[in-house]
Every structure is written in C-alpha cells, then in structure tokens.
Tab-separated table of C-alpha atoms in Angstrom:
chain	number	residue	atom	x	y	z
A	8	MET	CA	8.911	10.707	-13.973
A	9	LEU	CA	6.014	8.865	-13.321
A	10	VAL	CA	3.988	6.913	-11.355
A	11	ARG	CA	3.979	3.754	-13.529
A	12	ASP	CA	7.802	4.045	-13.257
A	13	ALA	CA	7.997	3.534	-9.667
A	14	MET	CA	5.174	1.832	-8.649
A	15	SER	CA	4.985	-1.841	-7.271
A	16	THR	CA	2.811	-4.065	-10.074
A	17	VAL	CA	3.245	-7.871	-8.081
A	18	ILE	CA	1.055	-6.983	-5.215
A	19	LEU	CA	-0.767	-8.584	-2.614
A	20	THR	CA	-4.895	-9.191	-3.064
A	21	LEU	CA	-7.029	-10.254	-0.211
A	22	GLY	CA	-10.491	-11.066	0.546
A	23	PRO	CA	-12.950	-9.186	3.327
A	24	ALA	CA	-12.697	-13.291	5.852
A	25	HIS	CA	-9.242	-12.912	5.824
A	26	THR	CA	-8.103	-12.706	9.661
A	27	LEU	CA	-5.516	-9.564	10.829
A	28	ARG	CA	-3.038	-12.287	12.099
A	29	GLN	CA	-3.191	-13.757	8.126
A	30	ALA	CA	-2.938	-10.597	6.529
A	31	ALA	CA	0.187	-9.603	8.644
A	32	ALA	CA	1.554	-13.223	8.036
A	33	LEU	CA	1.259	-12.793	4.509
A	34	MET	CA	2.023	-9.207	3.868
A	35	SER	CA	5.494	-9.891	6.713
A	36	ALA	CA	6.945	-12.499	3.975
A	37	ARG	CA	6.271	-10.426	1.306
A	38	ARG	CA	7.747	-7.009	3.216
A	39	ILE	CA	5.014	-5.141	2.493
A	40	GLY	CA	3.114	-2.504	4.108
A	41	ALA	CA	-0.097	-2.475	2.266
A	42	ALA	CA	-2.536	-5.271	0.533
A	43	VAL	CA	-5.033	-4.517	-1.709
A	44	VAL	CA	-8.675	-6.249	-0.269
A	45	LEU	CA	-11.730	-6.497	-2.701
A	46	ASP	CA	-14.929	-6.888	-1.018
A	47	PRO	CA	-17.488	-6.506	-3.612
A	48	ASP	CA	-20.430	-6.749	-1.177
A	49	ALA	CA	-18.645	-3.288	-0.030
A	50	GLY	CA	-17.940	-0.880	-2.444
A	51	GLY	CA	-15.152	-2.842	-4.779
A	52	VAL	CA	-11.442	-1.659	-4.163
A	53	GLY	CA	-9.913	-1.100	-0.460
A	54	ILE	CA	-6.919	-1.198	0.639
A	55	LEU	CA	-5.240	-2.600	4.415
A	56	THR	CA	-1.850	-1.490	5.824
A	57	GLU	CA	0.366	-1.953	8.573
A	58	ARG	CA	-0.689	1.384	10.433
A	59	ASP	CA	-4.680	-0.646	10.215
A	60	ILE	CA	-2.699	-3.909	11.938
A	61	LEU	CA	-1.113	-1.899	14.214
A	62	ASN	CA	-3.714	0.824	15.667
A	63	SER	CA	-6.170	-2.875	16.008
A	64	VAL	CA	-3.994	-4.508	18.177
A	65	GLY	CA	-2.926	-1.712	19.734
A	66	LEU	CA	-6.714	-1.018	20.829
A	67	GLY	CA	-6.138	-5.243	22.264
A	68	GLN	CA	-8.826	-6.430	19.433
A	69	ASP	CA	-7.379	-9.998	18.465
A	70	PRO	CA	-5.160	-10.172	14.966
A	71	ASP	CA	-6.603	-14.009	15.565
A	72	THR	CA	-10.548	-13.296	15.097
A	73	GLU	CA	-10.399	-10.091	13.928
A	74	ARG	CA	-11.581	-9.756	9.866
A	75	ILE	CA	-10.151	-7.121	7.810
A	76	HIS	CA	-13.578	-6.218	6.061
A	77	ALA	CA	-13.575	-3.903	9.596
A	78	HIS	CA	-10.219	-2.255	9.321
A	79	THR	CA	-9.799	-1.846	5.362
A	80	THR	CA	-10.198	1.110	4.055
A	81	THR	CA	-12.689	1.952	1.779
A	82	ASP	CA	-12.844	5.642	0.582
A	83	VAL	CA	-9.796	5.350	-1.422
A	84	VAL	CA	-7.542	8.021	-3.248
A	85	PHE	CA	-6.545	6.171	-6.384
A	86	ALA	CA	-3.615	6.859	-8.645
A	87	ALA	CA	-3.426	6.617	-12.112
A	88	PRO	CA	-0.062	5.430	-14.084
A	89	THR	CA	0.314	8.394	-15.717
A	90	TRP	CA	0.531	11.078	-12.482
A	91	THR	CA	3.711	12.244	-12.018
A	92	LEU	CA	5.718	11.088	-8.678
A	93	GLU	CA	5.071	14.810	-7.461
A	94	GLU	CA	1.636	14.089	-7.662
A	95	ALA	CA	1.287	10.912	-6.042
A	96	ALA	CA	3.251	12.628	-3.288
A	97	ARG	CA	1.348	15.547	-3.019
A	98	ALA	CA	-2.061	13.249	-2.486
A	99	MET	CA	0.084	10.935	-0.062
A	100	ALA	CA	0.926	14.373	1.702
A	101	HIS	CA	-2.360	15.776	1.336
A	102	GLY	CA	-3.870	12.691	2.878
A	103	GLY	CA	-1.703	11.388	5.568
A	104	PHE	CA	-0.693	7.890	3.757
A	105	ARG	CA	1.664	5.971	2.209
A	106	HIS	CA	0.235	4.053	-0.153
A	107	LEU	CA	-1.306	4.707	-2.942
A	108	VAL	CA	-3.817	1.826	-5.193
A	109	VAL	CA	-2.975	2.418	-9.031
A	110	LEU	CA	-5.867	2.162	-11.196
A	111	ASP	CA	-5.441	1.425	-15.590
A	112	ARG	CA	-8.636	1.748	-16.837
A	113	GLY	CA	-11.059	0.961	-13.668
A	114	GLU	CA	-8.688	-2.185	-13.098
A	115	VAL	CA	-5.774	-2.483	-9.984
A	116	ALA	CA	-2.207	-1.905	-11.816
A	117	GLY	CA	-0.458	-1.744	-8.833
A	118	ILE	CA	0.423	0.225	-5.796
A	119	VAL	CA	2.410	3.186	-5.121
A	120	SER	CA	4.109	3.899	-1.404
A	121	VAL	CA	6.318	6.850	-0.122
A	122	ARG	CA	9.271	4.770	-0.292
A	123	ASP	CA	8.779	3.723	-4.045
A	124	ILE	CA	8.665	7.298	-4.670
A	125	ILE	CA	11.881	8.130	-2.734
A	126	ARG	CA	13.881	5.250	-4.400
A	127	ARG	CA	13.089	6.811	-7.670
A	128	TRP	CA	14.237	9.907	-6.710
A	129	VAL	CA	17.503	9.398	-5.014
A	130	PRO	CA	20.023	7.450	-6.016
A	131	ALA	CA	20.855	3.944	-4.245
A	132	ARG	CA	24.228	4.757	-2.158
A	133	GLU	CA	27.304	3.943	-3.503
A	134	PRO	CA	28.960	1.272	-1.022
A	135	THR	CA	31.559	3.074	0.573
A	136	PRO	CA	35.180	2.156	-0.304
A	137	ALA	CA	37.675	0.050	1.566
A	138	LEU	CA	41.016	1.789	3.512
C-alpha cells in the first residue's frame, strides 16, 4: 500500500503570522494534529504540530501573542505519494515524528500521519455482537 492511499488530501494551511491560539482552534475544530505552514520568507513549506503548541504553552508562552513562525519546523522530511507505507513509517520512526508532508511534483499534496498508516494496516474493529 502506498502513501497516496492513506494520506489526507484536505489539509489545513496556515501563514507564519497566525497566533498559536488561532492554529490550535483551527486544528481542534478539524480534529487534526498538524498543519502545513507556507512561509515564502523562511524557505517555503513547514509544519506545525500539536506538540509544538503544547511545548510553547508548557514553557509559559502566551498562545495569543506567540506567532507560528517561531514554532514551525522548517527542516521537514517530505514523503512522496509513491512511497510505501513501510517507507513512511520508517521515516517517522527514524525522525521521531508522527506526520509527513507529502509532496507531488514539488507541490503539497497532503499529509500522512501515524494514525493514517495504522488505519490502513489494522482493519477497523467490528462491533461487538449484542448478547
């Protein structure tokens, strides 16, 4: 199975000037753990994860004034839609992260998460029969 079969193609894209609270509210409303950050001044594509927000709040920083650009990961490991899920899982395990931005011909095509991979590898639980 390939990354294209598991990735989310509807992604949240944010700019570097959004606050962490704005990012958290949008991510929470969509029930997602990562957003793509487009910042042409800082090299293009980055990623902001729930862990980045949590680390900032844990340090006592104000999510209403902290800007995304200060918390964005810019040295992103990108996946290709033609990678196998095993390749994606290996990259995540090796890098210690749970999301990969998927690029197709240099453009953001989606995000694949550990959860996406697990959903493909493990069939959904069947409802327990009533007794």
